[in-house]
mmCIF file of C-alpha atoms in Angstrom:
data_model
loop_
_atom_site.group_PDB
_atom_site.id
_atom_site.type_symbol
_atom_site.label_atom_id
_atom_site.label_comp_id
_atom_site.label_asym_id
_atom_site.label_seq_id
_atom_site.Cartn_x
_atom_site.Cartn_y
_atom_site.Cartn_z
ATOM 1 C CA UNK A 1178 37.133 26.924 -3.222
ATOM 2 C CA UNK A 1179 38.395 23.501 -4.536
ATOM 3 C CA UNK A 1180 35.818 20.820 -5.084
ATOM 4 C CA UNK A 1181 37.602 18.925 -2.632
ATOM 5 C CA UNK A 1182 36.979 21.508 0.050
ATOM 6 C CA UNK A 1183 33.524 21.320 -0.922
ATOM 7 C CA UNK A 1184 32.958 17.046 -0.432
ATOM 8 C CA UNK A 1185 35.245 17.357 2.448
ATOM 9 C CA UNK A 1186 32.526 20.479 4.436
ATOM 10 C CA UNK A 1187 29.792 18.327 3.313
ATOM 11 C CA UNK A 1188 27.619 16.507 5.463
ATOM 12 C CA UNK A 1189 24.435 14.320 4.669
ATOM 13 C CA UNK A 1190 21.720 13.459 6.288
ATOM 14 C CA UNK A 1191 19.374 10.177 6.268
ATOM 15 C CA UNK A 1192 16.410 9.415 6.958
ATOM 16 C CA UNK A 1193 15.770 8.402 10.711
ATOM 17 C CA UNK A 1194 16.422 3.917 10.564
ATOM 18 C CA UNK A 1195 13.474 3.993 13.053
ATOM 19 C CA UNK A 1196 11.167 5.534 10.410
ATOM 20 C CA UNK A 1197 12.355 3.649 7.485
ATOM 21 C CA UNK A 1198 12.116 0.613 9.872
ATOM 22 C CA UNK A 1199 8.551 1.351 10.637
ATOM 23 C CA UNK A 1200 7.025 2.319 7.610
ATOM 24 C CA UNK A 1201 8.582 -1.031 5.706
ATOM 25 C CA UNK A 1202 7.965 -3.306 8.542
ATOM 26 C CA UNK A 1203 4.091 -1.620 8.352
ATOM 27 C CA UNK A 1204 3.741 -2.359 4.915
ATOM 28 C CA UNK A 1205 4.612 -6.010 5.186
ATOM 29 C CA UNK A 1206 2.291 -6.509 7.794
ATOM 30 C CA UNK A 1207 -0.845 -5.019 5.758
ATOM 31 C CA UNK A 1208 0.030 -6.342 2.554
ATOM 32 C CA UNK A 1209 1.797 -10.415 3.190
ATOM 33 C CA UNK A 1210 -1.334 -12.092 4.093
ATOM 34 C CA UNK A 1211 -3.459 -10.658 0.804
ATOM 35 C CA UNK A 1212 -1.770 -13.448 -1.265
ATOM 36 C CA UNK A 1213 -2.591 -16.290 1.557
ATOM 37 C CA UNK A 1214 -5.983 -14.632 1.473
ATOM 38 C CA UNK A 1215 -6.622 -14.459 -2.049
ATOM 39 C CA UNK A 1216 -5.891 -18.461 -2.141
ATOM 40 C CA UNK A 1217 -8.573 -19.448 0.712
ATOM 41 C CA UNK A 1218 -11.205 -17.256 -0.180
ATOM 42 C CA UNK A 1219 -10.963 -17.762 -3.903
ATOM 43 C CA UNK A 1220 -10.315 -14.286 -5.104
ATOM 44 C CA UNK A 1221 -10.307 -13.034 -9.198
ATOM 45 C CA UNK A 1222 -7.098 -12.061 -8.348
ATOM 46 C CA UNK A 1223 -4.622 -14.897 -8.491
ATOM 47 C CA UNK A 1224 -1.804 -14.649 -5.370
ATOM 48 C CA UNK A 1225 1.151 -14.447 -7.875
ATOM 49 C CA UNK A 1226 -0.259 -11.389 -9.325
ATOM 50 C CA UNK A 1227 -0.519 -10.239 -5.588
ATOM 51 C CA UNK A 1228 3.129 -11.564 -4.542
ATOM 52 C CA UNK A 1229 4.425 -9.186 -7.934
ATOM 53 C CA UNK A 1230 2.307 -5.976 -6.796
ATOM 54 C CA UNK A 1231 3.345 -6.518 -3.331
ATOM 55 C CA UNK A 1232 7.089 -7.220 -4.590
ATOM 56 C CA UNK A 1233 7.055 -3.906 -6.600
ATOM 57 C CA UNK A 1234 5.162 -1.924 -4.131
ATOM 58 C CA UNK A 1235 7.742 -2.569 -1.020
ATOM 59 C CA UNK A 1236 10.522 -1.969 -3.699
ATOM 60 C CA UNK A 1237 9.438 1.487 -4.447
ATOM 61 C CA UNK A 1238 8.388 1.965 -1.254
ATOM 62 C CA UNK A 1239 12.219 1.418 0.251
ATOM 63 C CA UNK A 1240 13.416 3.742 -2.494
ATOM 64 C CA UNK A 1241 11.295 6.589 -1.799
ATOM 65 C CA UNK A 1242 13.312 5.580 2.108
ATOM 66 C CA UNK A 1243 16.554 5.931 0.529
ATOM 67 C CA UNK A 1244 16.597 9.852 0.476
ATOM 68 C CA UNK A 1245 19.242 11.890 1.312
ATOM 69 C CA UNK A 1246 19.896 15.036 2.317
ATOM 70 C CA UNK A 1247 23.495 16.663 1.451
ATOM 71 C CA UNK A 1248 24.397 20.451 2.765
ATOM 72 C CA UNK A 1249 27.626 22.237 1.817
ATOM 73 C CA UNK A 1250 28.694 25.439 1.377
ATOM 74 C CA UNK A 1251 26.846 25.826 -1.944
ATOM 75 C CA UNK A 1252 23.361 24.664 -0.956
ATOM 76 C CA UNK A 1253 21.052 21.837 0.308
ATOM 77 C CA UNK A 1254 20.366 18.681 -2.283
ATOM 78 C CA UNK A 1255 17.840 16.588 -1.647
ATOM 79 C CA UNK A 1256 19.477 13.291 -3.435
ATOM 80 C CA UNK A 1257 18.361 9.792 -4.242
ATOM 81 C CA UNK A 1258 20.508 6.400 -5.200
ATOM 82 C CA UNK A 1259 21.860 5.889 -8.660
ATOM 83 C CA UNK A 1260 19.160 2.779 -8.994
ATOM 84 C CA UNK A 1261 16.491 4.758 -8.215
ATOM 85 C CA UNK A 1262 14.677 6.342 -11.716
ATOM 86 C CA UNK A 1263 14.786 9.824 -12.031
ATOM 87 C CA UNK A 1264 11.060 9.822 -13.261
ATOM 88 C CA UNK A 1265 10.078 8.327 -9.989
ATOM 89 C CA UNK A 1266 12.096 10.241 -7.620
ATOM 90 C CA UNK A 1267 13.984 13.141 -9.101
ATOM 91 C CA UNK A 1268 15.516 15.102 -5.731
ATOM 92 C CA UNK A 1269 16.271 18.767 -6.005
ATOM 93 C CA UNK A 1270 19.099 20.986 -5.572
ATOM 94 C CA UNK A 1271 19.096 24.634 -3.688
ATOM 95 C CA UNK A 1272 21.823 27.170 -3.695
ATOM 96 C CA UNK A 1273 21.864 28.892 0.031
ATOM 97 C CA UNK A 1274 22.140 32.227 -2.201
ATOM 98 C CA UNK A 1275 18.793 31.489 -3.601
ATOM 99 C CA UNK A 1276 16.796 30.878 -0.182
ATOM 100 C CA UNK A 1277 14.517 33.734 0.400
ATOM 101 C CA UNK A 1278 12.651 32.275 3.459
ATOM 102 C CA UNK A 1279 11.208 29.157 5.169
ATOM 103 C CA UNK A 1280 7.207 29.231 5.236
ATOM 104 C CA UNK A 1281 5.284 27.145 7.297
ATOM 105 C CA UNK A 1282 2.237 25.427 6.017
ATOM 106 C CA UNK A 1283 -0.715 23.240 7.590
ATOM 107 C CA UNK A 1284 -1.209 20.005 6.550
ATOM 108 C CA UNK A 1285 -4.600 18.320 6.193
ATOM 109 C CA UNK A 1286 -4.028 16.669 9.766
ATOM 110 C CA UNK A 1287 -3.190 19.397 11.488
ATOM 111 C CA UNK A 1288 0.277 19.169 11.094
ATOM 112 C CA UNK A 1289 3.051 22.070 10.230
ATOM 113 C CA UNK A 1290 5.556 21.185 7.306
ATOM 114 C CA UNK A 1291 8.033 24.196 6.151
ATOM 115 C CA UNK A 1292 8.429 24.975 2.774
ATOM 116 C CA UNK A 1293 12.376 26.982 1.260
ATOM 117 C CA UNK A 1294 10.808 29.678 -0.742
ATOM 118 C CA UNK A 1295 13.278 30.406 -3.389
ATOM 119 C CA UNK A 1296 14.069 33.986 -5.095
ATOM 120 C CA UNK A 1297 12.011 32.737 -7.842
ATOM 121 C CA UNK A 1298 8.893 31.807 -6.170
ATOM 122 C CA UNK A 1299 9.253 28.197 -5.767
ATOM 123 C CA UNK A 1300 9.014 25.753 -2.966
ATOM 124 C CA UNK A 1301 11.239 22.876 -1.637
ATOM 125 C CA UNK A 1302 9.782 21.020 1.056
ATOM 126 C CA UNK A 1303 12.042 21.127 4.028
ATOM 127 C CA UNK A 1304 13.268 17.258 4.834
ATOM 128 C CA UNK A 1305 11.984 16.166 7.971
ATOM 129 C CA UNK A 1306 12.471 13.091 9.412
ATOM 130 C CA UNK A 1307 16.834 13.000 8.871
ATOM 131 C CA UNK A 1308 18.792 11.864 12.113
ATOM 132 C CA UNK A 1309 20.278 15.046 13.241
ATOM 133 C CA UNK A 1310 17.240 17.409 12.556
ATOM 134 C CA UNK A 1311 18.419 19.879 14.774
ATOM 135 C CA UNK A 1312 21.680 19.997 13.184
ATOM 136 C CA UNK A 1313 20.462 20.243 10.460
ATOM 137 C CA UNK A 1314 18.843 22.931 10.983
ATOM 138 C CA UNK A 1315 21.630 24.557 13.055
ATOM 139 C CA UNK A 1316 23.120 24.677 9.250
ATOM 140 C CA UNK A 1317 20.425 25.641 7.782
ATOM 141 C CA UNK A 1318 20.195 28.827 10.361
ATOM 142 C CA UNK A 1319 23.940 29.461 9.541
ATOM 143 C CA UNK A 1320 23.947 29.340 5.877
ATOM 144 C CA UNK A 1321 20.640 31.754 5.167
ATOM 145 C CA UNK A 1322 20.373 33.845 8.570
ATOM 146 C CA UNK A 1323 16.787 32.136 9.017
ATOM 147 C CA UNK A 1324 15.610 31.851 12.451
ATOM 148 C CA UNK A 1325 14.834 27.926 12.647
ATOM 149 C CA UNK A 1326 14.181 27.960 16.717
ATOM 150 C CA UNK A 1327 10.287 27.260 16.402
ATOM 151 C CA UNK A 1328 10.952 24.429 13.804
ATOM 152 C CA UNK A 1329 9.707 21.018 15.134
ATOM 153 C CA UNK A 1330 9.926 17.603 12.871
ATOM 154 C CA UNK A 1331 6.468 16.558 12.116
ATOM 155 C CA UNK A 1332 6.447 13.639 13.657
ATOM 156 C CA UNK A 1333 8.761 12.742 16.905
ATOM 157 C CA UNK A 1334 10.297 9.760 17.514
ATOM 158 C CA UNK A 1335 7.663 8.655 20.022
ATOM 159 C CA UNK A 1336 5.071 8.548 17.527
ATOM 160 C CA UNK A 1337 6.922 5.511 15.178
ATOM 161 C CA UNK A 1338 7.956 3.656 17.853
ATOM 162 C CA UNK A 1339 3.924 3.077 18.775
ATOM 163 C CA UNK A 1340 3.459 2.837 15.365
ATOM 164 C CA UNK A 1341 6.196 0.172 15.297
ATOM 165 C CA UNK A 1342 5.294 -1.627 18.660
ATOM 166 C CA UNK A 1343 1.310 -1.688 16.723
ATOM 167 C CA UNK A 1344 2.802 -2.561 13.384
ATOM 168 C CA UNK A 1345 4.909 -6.134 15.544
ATOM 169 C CA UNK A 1346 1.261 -6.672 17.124
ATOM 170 C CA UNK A 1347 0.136 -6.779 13.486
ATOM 171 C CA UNK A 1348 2.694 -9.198 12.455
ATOM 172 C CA UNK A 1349 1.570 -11.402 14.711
ATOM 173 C CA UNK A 1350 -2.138 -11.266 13.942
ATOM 174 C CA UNK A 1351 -0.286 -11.838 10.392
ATOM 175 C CA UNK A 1352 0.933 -14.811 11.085
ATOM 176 C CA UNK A 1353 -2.256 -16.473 12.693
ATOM 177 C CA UNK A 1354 -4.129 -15.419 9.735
ATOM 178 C CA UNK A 1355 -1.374 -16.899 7.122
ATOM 179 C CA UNK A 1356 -1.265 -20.068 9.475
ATOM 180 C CA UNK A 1357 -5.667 -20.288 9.315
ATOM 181 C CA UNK A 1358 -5.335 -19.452 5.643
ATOM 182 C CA UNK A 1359 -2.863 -22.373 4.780
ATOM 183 C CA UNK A 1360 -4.677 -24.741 7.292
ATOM 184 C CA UNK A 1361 -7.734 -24.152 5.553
ATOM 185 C CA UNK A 1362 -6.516 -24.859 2.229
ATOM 186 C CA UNK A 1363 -4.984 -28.212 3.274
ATOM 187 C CA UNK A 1364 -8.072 -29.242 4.542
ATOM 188 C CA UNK A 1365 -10.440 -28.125 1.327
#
């Protein structure tokens, strides 16, 4: 097999836009009125020391969104941008050959991730939250013989668009608060 054939049987897998969507537009809304806050009220902190952590937080926070998944014929890659560091997000790389089984595990909330148990013992945490799940796993089922029919995301979609409709209502509340804040400093 040509490396060509490889890139061309390829097919990758992001993470859902209504996730990514949520979970940024969420940490805006707790996190942009703490400067505005910090002003009024005085804080030790000053803002612009606030507007940098913020700044930093919501850029590490879109690259841990910028994951990828990639399945060919060799394996399953879990793969990040070039600008992301490899000390902060380093991916991981699978060969199908090499997949012993997929083990679920509970999560502290009750949840059920699954884990690819390796020949050697390890575990890769199976991604997800990609658009095309269940393709994904239809691969996944076709290139180790695993049965994934009783494999559910974690989350479904449902659950981040209330998140998302809560997280616009908290905008919202954001903005009153950032309007109070800066009305209160124009009158002190």
């Amino acid at each position: 097999m040509t490396a060509n054939s490889a890139n061309i049987s390829a097919s990758v897998f992001r993470l859902s836009p209504l996730i990514r969507i949520t979970l940024l537009s969420l940490y805006i809304a707790l996190t942009v009125p703490l400067p505005f806050l910090s002003q009024v009220t005085a804080a030790p902190v000053p803002p612009e020391l606030l507007c940098i952590g913020i700044t930093a937080g919501l850029v590490a926070l879109y690259a841990v969104l910028t994951e990828q998944v990639i399945v060919d014929d060799q394996g399953i890659q879990v793969t990040y941008p070039a600008w992301v560091p490899r000390f902060f997000r380093k991916g991981w790389f699978l060969p199908w050959s090499e997949v012993k089984e997929l083990k679920p595990r509970t999560t502290g909330q009750g949840g059920l991730v699954y884990y690819f148990l390796s020949q050697d013992g390890k575990a890769y945490l199976l991604p997800m939250r990609v658009v095309g799940f269940a393709r994904f796993l239809q691969i996944v089922q076709a290139k180790t013989g695993i049965d994934t029919t009783d494999v559910r995301p974690l989350a479904q979609p449902w659950m981040y668009l209330i998140l998302l409709v809560f997280t616009l209502l908290l905008l919202l509340v954001d903005g009153w608060a950032i309007a109070t804040a800066l009305t209160t400093a124009q009158l002190t």
